[in-house]
XYZ file of C-alpha atoms in Angstrom:
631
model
C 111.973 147.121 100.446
C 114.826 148.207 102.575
C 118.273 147.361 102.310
C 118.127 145.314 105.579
C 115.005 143.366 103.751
C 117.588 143.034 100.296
C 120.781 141.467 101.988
C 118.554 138.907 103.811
C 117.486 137.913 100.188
C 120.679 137.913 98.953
C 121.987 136.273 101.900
C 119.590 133.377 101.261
C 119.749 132.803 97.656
C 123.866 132.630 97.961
C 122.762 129.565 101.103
C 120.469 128.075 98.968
C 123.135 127.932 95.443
C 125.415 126.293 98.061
C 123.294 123.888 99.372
C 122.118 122.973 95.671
C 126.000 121.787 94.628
C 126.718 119.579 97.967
C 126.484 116.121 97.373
C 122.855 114.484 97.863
C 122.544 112.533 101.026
C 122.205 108.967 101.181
C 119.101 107.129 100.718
C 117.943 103.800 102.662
C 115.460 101.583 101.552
C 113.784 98.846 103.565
C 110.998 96.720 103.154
C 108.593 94.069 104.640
C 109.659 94.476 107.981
C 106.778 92.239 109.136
C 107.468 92.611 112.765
C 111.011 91.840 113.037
C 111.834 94.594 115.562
C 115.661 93.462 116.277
C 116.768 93.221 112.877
C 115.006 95.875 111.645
C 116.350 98.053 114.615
C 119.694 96.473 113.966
C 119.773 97.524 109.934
C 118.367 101.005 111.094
C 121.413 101.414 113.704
C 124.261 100.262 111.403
C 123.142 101.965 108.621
C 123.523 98.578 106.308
C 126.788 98.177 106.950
C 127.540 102.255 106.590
C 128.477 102.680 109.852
C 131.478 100.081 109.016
C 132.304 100.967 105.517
C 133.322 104.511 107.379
C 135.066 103.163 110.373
C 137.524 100.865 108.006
C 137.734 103.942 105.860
C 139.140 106.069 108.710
C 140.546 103.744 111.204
C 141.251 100.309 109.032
C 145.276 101.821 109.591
C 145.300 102.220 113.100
C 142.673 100.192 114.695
C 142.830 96.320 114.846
C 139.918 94.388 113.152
C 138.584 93.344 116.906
C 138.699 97.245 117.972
C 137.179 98.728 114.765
C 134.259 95.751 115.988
C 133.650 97.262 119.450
C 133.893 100.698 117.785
C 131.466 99.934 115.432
C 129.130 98.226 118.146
C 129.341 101.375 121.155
C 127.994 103.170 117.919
C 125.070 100.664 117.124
C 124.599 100.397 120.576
C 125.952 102.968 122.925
C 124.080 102.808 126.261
C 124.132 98.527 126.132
C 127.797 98.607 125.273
C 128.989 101.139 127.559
C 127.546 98.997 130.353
C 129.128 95.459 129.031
C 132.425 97.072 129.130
C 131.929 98.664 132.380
C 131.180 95.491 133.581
C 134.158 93.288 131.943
C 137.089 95.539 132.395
C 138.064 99.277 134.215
C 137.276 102.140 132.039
C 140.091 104.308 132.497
C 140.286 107.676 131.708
C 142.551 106.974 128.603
C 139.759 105.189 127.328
C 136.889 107.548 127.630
C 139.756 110.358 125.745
C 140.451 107.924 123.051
C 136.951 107.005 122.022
C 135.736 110.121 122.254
C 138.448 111.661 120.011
C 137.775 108.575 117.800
C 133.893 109.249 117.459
C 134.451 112.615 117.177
C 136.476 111.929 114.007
C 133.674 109.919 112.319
C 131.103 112.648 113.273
C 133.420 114.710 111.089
C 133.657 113.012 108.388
C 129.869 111.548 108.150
C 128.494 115.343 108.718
C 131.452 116.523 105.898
C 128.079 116.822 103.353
C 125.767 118.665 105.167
C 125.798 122.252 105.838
C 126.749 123.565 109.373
C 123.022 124.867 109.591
C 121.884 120.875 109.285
C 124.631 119.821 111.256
C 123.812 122.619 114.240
C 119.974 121.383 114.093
C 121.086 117.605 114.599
C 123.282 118.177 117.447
C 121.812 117.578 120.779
C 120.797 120.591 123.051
C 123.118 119.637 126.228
C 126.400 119.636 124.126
C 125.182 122.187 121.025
C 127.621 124.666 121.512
C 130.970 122.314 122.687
C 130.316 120.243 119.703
C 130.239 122.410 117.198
C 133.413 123.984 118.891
C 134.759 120.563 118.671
C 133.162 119.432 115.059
C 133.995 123.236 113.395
C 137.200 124.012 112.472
C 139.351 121.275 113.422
C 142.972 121.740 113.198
C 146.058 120.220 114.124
C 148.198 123.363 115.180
C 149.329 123.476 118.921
C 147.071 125.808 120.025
C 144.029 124.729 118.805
C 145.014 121.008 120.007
C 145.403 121.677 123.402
C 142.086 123.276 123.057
C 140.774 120.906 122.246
C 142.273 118.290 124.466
C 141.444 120.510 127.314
C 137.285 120.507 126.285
C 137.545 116.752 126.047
C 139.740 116.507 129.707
C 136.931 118.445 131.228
C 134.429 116.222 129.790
C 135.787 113.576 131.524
C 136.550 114.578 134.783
C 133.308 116.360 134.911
C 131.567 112.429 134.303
C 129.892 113.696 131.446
C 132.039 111.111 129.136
C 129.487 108.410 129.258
C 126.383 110.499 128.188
C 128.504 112.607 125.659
C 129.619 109.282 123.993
C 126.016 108.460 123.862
C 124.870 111.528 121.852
C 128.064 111.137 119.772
C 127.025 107.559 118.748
C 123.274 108.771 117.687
C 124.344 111.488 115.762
C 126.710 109.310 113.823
C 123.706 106.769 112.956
C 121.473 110.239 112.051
C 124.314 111.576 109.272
C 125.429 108.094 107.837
C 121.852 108.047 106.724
C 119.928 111.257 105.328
C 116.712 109.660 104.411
C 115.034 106.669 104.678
C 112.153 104.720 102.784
C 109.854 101.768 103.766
C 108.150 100.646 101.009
C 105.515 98.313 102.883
C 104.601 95.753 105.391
C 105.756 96.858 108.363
C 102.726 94.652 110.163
C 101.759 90.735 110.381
C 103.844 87.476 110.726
C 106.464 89.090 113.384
C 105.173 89.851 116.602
C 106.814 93.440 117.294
C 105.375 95.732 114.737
C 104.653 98.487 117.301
C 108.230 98.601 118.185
C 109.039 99.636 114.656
C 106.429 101.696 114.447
C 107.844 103.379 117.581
C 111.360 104.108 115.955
C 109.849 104.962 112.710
C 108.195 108.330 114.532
C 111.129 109.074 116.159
C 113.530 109.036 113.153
C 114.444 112.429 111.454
C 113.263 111.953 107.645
C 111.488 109.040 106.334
C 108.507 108.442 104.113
C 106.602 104.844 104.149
C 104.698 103.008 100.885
C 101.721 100.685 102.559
C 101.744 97.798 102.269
C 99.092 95.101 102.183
C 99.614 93.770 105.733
C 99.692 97.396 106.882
C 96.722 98.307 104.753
C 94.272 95.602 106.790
C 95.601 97.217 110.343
C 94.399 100.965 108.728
C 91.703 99.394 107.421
C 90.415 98.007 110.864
C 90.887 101.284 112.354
C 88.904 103.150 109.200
C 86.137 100.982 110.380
C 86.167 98.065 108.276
C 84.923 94.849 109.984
C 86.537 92.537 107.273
C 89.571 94.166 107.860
C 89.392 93.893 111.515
C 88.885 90.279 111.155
C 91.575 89.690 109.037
C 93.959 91.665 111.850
C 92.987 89.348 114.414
C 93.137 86.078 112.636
C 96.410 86.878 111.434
C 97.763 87.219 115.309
C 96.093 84.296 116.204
C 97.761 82.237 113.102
C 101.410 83.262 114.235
C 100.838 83.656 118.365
C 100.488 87.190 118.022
C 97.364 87.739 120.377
C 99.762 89.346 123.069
C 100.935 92.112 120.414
C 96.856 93.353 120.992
C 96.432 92.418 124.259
C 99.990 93.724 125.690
C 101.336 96.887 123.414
C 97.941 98.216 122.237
C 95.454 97.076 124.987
C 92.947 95.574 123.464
C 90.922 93.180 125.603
C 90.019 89.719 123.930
C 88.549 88.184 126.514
C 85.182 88.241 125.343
C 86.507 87.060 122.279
C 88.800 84.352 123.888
C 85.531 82.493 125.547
C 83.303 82.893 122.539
C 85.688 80.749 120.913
C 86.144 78.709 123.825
C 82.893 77.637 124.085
C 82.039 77.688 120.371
C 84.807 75.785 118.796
C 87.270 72.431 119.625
C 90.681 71.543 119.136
C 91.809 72.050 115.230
C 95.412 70.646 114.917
C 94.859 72.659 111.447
C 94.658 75.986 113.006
C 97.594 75.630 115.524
C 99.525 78.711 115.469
C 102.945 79.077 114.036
C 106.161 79.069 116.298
C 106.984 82.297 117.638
C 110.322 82.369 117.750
C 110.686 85.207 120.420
C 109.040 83.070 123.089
C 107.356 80.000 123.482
C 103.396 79.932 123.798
C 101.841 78.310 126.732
C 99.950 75.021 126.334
C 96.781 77.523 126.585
C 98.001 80.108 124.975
C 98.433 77.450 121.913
C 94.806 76.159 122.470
C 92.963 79.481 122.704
C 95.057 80.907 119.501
C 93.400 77.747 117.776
C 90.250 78.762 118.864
C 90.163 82.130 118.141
C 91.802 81.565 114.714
C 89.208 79.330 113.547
C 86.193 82.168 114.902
C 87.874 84.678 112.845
C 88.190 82.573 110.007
C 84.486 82.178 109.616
C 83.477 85.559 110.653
C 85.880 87.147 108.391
C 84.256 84.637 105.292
C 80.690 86.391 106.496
C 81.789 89.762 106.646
C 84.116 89.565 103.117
C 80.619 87.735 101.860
C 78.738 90.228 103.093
C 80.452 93.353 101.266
C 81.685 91.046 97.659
C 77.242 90.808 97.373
C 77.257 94.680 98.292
C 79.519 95.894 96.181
C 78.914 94.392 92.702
C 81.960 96.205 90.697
C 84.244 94.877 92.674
C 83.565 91.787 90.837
C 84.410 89.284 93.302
C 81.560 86.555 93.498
C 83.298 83.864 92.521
C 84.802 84.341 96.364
C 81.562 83.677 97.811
C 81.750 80.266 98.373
C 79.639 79.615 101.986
C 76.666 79.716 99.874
C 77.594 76.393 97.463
C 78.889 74.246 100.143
C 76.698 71.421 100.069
C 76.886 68.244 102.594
C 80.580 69.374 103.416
C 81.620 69.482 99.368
C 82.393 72.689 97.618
C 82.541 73.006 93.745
C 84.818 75.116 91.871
C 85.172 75.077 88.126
C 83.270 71.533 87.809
C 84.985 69.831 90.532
C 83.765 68.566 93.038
C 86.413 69.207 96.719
C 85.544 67.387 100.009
C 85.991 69.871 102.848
C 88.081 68.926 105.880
C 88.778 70.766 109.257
C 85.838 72.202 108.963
C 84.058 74.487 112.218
C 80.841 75.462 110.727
C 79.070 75.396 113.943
C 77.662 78.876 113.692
C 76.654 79.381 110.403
C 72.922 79.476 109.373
C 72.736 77.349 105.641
C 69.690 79.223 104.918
C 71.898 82.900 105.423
C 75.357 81.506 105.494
C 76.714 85.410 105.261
C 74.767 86.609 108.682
C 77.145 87.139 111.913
C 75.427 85.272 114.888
C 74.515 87.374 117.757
C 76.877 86.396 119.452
C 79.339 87.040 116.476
C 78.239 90.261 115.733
C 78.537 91.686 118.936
C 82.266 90.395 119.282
C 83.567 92.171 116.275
C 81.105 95.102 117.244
C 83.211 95.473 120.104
C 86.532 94.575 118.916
C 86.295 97.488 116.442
C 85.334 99.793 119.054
C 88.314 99.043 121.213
C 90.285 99.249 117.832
C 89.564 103.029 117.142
C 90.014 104.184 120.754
C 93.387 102.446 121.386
C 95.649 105.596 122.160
C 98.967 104.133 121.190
C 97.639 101.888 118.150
C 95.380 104.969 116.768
C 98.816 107.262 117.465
C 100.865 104.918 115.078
C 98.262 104.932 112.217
C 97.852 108.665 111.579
C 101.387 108.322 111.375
C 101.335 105.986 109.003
C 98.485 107.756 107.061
C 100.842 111.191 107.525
C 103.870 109.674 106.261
C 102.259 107.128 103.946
C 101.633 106.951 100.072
C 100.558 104.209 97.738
C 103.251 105.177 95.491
C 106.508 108.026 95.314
C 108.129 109.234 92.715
C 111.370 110.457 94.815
C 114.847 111.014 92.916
C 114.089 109.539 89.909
C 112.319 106.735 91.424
C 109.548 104.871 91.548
C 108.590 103.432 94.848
C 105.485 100.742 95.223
C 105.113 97.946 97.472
C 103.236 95.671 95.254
C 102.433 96.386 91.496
C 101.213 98.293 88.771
C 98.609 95.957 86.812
C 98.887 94.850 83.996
C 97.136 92.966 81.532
C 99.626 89.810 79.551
C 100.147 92.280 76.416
C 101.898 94.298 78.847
C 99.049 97.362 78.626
C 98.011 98.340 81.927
C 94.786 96.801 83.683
C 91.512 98.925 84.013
C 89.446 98.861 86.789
C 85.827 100.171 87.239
C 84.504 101.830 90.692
C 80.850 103.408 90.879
C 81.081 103.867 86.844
C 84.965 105.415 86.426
C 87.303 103.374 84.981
C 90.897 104.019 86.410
C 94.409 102.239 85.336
C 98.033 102.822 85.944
C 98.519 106.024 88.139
C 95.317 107.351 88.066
C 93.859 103.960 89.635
C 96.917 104.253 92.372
C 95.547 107.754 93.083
C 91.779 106.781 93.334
C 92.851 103.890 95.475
C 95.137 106.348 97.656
C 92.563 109.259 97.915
C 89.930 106.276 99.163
C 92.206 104.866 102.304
C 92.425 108.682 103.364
C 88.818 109.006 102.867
C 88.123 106.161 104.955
C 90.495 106.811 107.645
C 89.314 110.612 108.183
C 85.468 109.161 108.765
C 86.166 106.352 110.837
C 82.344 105.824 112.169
C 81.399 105.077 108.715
C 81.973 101.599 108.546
C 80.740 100.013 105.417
C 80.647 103.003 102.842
C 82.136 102.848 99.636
C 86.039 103.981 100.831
C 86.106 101.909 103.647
C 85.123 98.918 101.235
C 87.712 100.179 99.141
C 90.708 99.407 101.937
C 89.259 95.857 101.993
C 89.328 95.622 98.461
C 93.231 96.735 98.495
C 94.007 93.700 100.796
C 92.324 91.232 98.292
C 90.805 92.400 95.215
C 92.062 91.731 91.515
C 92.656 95.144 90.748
C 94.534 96.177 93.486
C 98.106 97.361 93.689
C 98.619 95.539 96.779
C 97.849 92.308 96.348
C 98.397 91.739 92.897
C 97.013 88.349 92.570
C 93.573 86.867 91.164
C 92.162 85.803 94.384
C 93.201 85.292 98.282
C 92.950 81.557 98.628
C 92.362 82.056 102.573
C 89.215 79.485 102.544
C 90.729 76.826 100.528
C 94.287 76.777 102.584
C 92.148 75.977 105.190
C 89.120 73.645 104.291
C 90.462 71.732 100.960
C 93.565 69.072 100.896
C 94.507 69.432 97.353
C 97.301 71.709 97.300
C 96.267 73.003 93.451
C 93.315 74.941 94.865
C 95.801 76.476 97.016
C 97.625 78.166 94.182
C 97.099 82.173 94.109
C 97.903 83.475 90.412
C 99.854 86.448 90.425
C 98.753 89.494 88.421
C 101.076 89.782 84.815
C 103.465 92.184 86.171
C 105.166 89.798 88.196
C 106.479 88.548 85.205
C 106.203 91.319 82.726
C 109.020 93.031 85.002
C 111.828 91.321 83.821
C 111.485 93.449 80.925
C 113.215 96.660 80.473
C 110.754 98.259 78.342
C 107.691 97.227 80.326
C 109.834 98.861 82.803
C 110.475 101.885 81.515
C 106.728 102.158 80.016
C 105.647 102.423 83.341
C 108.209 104.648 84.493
C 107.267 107.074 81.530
C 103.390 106.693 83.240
C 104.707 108.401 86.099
C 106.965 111.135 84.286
C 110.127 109.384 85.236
C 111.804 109.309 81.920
C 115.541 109.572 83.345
C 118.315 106.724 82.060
C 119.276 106.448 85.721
C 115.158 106.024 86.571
C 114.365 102.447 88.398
C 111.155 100.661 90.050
C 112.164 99.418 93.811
C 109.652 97.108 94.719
C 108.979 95.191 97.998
C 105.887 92.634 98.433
C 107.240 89.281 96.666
C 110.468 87.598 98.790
C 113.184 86.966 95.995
C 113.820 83.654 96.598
C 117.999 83.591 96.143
C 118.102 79.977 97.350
C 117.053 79.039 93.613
C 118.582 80.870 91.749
C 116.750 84.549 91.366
C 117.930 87.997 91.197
C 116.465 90.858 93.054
C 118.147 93.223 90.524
C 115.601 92.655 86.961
C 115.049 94.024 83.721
C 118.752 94.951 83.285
C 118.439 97.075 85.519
C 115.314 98.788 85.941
C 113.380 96.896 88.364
C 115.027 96.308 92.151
C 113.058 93.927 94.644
C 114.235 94.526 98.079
C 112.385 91.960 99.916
C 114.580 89.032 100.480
C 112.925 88.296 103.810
C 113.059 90.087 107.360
C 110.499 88.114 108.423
C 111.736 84.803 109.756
C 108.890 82.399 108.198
C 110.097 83.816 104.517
C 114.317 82.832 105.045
C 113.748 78.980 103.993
C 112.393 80.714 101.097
C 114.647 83.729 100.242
C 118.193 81.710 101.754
C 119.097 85.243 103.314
C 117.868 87.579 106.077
C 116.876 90.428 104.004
C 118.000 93.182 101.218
C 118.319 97.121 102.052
C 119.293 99.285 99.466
C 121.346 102.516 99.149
C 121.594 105.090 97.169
C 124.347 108.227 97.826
C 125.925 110.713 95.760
C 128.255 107.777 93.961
C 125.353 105.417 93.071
C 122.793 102.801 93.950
C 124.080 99.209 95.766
C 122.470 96.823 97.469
C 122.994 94.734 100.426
C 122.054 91.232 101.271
C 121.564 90.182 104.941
C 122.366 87.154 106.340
C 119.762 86.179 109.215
C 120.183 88.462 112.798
C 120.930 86.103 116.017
C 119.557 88.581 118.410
C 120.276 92.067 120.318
C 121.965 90.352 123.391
C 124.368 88.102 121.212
C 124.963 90.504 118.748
C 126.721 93.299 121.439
C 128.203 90.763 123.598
C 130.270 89.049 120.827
C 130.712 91.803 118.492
C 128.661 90.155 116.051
C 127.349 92.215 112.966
C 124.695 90.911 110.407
C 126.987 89.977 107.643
C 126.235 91.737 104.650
C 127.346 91.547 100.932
C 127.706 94.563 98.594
C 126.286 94.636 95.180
C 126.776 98.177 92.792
C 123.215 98.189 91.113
C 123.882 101.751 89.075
C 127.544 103.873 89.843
C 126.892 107.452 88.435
C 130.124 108.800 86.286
C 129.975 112.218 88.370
C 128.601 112.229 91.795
C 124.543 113.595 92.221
C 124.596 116.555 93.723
C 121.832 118.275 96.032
C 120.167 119.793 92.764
C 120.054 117.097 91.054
C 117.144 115.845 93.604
C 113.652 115.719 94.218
C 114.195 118.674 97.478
C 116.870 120.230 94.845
C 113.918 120.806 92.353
C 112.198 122.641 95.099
C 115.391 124.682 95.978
C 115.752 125.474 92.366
C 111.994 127.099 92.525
C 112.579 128.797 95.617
C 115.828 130.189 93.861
C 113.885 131.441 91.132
C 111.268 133.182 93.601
C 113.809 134.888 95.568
C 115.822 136.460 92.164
C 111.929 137.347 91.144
C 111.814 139.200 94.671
C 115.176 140.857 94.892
C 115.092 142.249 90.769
C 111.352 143.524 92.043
C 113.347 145.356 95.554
C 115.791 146.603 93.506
C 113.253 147.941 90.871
C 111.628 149.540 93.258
C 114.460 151.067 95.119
C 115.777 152.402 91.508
C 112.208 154.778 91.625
């Protein structure tokens, strides 16, 4: 090796020590989106209330309350903001200097952590080189000042202020947050899902846990029919049809006259309100319709794999097969059936699609898995997705871990392995990649599998006994309705159930927690998202509008920097237009979950553990150059 090849080495382990004792970046979590594009998108901006905590940190001195708001709002919202003001007063050229030198200051300080390398690699290409001039060193002496001031000047007069503010507000939002997380549900209920998805491939480091809303919509494009159905009566339930139709083009018209023609009015299957925009008389009608043909073809197709697939052990779900002059019975009593819209089911082969039927949801699925943008945003969710991550002393999971009531975990049996804990996670998660990468296989064992996550026993997604679907929609009494949730849902209160499973999945640190989405904490009576002393954090409180009776908030987000761990509470978003015109920021509430006595430090991470073995290969290399040189 020459000397050339040794300095390089040397060069790079003295970059990589560095980097190992800056402070870690900061983390944000996120879940159950459920197709709330503006308040996700308004969380993602502001950082949870980052963005601010900096701005009162630098300016709270010298800015008035009402000018650190329009600060903080040209940074959520640059291009939107730039043209409200344009509109409601002169920009002068005093203004463009003065909020430029103000971003420019909380660039500074938000990028303080990173290296120059990360910081060069963020910055956009048109201004690379004149903000790193401006970022790196900044001084106050005379000279460099009028340097400076001269750079900025130019800017100006050059009309470049408008579009340099622009790139100075997105760079802000990319350093206040390092990393993000979304443990799950990103789909259903909300009707702009493919917006998120949109921002989600654009941002610069995330991961995602799936959910069991998202798990049906990579289901339906793995081939499964059951999932499929599921997808579609879901949009029709909350007057989503125009989410297929519109951003993923999927044409329902065949669809929309089979149900037409096959089934009447249902006050029972009305959709829910949308609150983004009001549904059509029609629109209202044909949602109906369609909800109540996907409602029985989805019972044929879910009957049709439960008597396939025998170890799943779900035949107490088939329940088309003991209804008898409109009366079903389950465990010895006898329930009178209402709503009902039988009209194409065969009694002597209740489970067999129609012609009709089959041909439908034949189609349907085609269109599914050759929809360019919809196919796009699940290999991305398949590329950044896990079931589970174990990520800086953390366990992430949307749902649960089973477990049986003595607190042991629960084992499942598929084709004659039993699995529990992490090694069930790991069969489930090697089965939805299976199933996606052989998507013309549509009723094999891992495609069956992704069904099974959306409603099985066993699964770590759903976490209940059994999907009550049917019964919520053919049987009055409401205690049929009731979906028993698997033991962990209670079990997690407890610190040492806690920290059992934590020890499953080698996290054995004090400062190691669970942050779970999947259940809304309700906070209107009375419960905690923070559990088990500690241990346990449940950061769904309820993005998606239908959950906020429930929850009494709009939503939790947790952070994590090189300080600690603190959640935030949400109240409910207005909307985008409101929200710039007036200033007017989700309000959220602070809450220190863990505060670390010294501040975590770049090693002290998941990456750091991979910098620390890259360390140790590059020492291996140079002691082997030098060797080598010696003789």
């Amino acid at each position: 090796m020459t000397n050339v090849q040794s300095n390089d080495l040397i060069a790079e382990l003295i970059n990589l020590e560095a980097i190992l004792n800056l402070p870690k970046g900061t983390e944000h979590f996120i879940s159950d989106l459920h197709g709330e594009f503006d308040a996700f998108n308004h969380i993602l901006r502001n950082g949870s209330g980052s963005i601010r905590e900096k701005i009162q940190t630098l300016f709270s001195k010298e800015l008035s309350k009402i000018q650190m708001d329009e600060l903080c709002f040209l940074i959520y919202y640059p291009e939107e903001k730039i043209q409200l003001l344009k509109s409601q007063r002169n920009l002068t050229t005093h203004w463009w200097f003065e909020t430029i030198e103000h971003l420019l200051t909380v660039v500074r300080f938000s990028s303080s952590k990173y290296t120059r390398s990360k910081v060069r690699k963020a910055l956009p290409k048109s201004y690379a080189y004149i903000l790193e001039e401006l970022i790196y060193p900044y001084n106050e002496t005379t000279d460099k000042a009028a340097y400076y001031r001269q750079i900025i000047k130019k800017i100006i007069e050059l009309d470049e202020a408008e579009r340099f503010i622009v790139d100075l507000a997105y760079l802000i939002q990319r350093f206040v947050i390092d990393h993000l997380h979304v443990i799950g549900d990103i789909y259903d209920r909300g009707p702009f899902p493919d917006k998120i998805m949109d921002s989600l491939m654009k941002y610069h480091s995330l991961d995602i846990q799936w959910g069991n809303h998202d798990i049906i919509w990579l289901g339906a494009v793995s081939g499964s029919k059951a999932c499929l159905a599921n997808v579609l009566r879901i949009c029709a339930r909350y007057g989503n049809l125009d989410l297929l139709e519109n951003a993923y083009g999927i044409d329902l018209e065949a669809l929309r006259t089979f149900s037409r023609n096959t089934y009447q009015e249902n006050i029972h299957f009305k959709p829910k309100n949308n609150p983004y925009r009001k549904l059509s008389t029609l629109e209202i009608t044909d949602a109906m319709k369609i909800q109540q043909a996907m409602a029985i073809i989805q019972e044929k197709l879910e009957g049709q794999l439960i008597q396939r697939r025998a170890d799943f052990q779900m035949d107490h779900r088939l329940l088309l097969n003991k209804i008898n002059n409109n009366q079903l019975v389950i465990n010895n009593h006898i329930y009178s059936l209402i709503n009902t819209c039988f009209q194409t089911i065969d009694w002597h082969d209740p489970y067999r699609l129609s012609t009709e039927e089959n041909e439908i949801i034949t189609d349907l699925l085609n269109q599914f898995q050759h929809a360019e943008k919809l196919n796009k945003q699940m290999a991305f969710l398949v590329e950044k997705g896990t079931l589970y991550l174990s990520y800086n002393h953390n366990l992430l999971i949307h749902g649960c871990i089973p477990l049986n009531e003595d607190g042991t975990f629960q084992t499942m049996t598929f084709n004659k392995k039993t699995y529990s804990g992490k090694s069930l996670l790991d069969f489930f998660e090697k089965q939805v990649r299976k199933a996606f990468s052989c998507p013309w296989q549509t009723d094999d064992y891992a495609t069956d599998i992704v069904w099974y996550l959306w409603c099985g026993e066993g699964s770590s997604l759903f976490g209940k006994k059994a999907m009550k679907t049917f019964e919520r929609y053919f049987i009055e009494e409401n205690e049929i309705h009731f979906e028993e949730k698997n033991a962990y849902y209670e079990l997690r209160n407890k610190p040492e159930i806690c920290q059992f499973i934590l020890n499953s999945f080698n996290l054995k640190e004090e400062d190691s927690h669970i942050i779970n989405g999947h259940t809304p904490v309700k906070l209107a009576k009375g419960e905690s998202p923070i559990k088990a002393a500690g241990k346990m954090i449940v950061i769904d409180g309820g993005f998606s509008r239908s959950y906020q009776k429930v929850t009494g908030i709009g939503g939790y987000t947790l952070l994590y920097n090189s300080f600690g761990m603190q959640l935030a509470a949400h109240k409910p978003f207005t909307n985008k237009e409101t929200a710039i015109e007036k200033n007017d920021d989700i309000i959220s509430t602070r809450q220190i979950v863990d505060r670390h006595s010294q501040r975590v430090k770049v090693k002290d991470t998941t990456i750091g553990q991979l910098l620390i073995q890259e360390t140790v290969l590059l020492k291996q290399q140079l002691m082997d150059s030098n060797h080598l040189f010696y003789y």
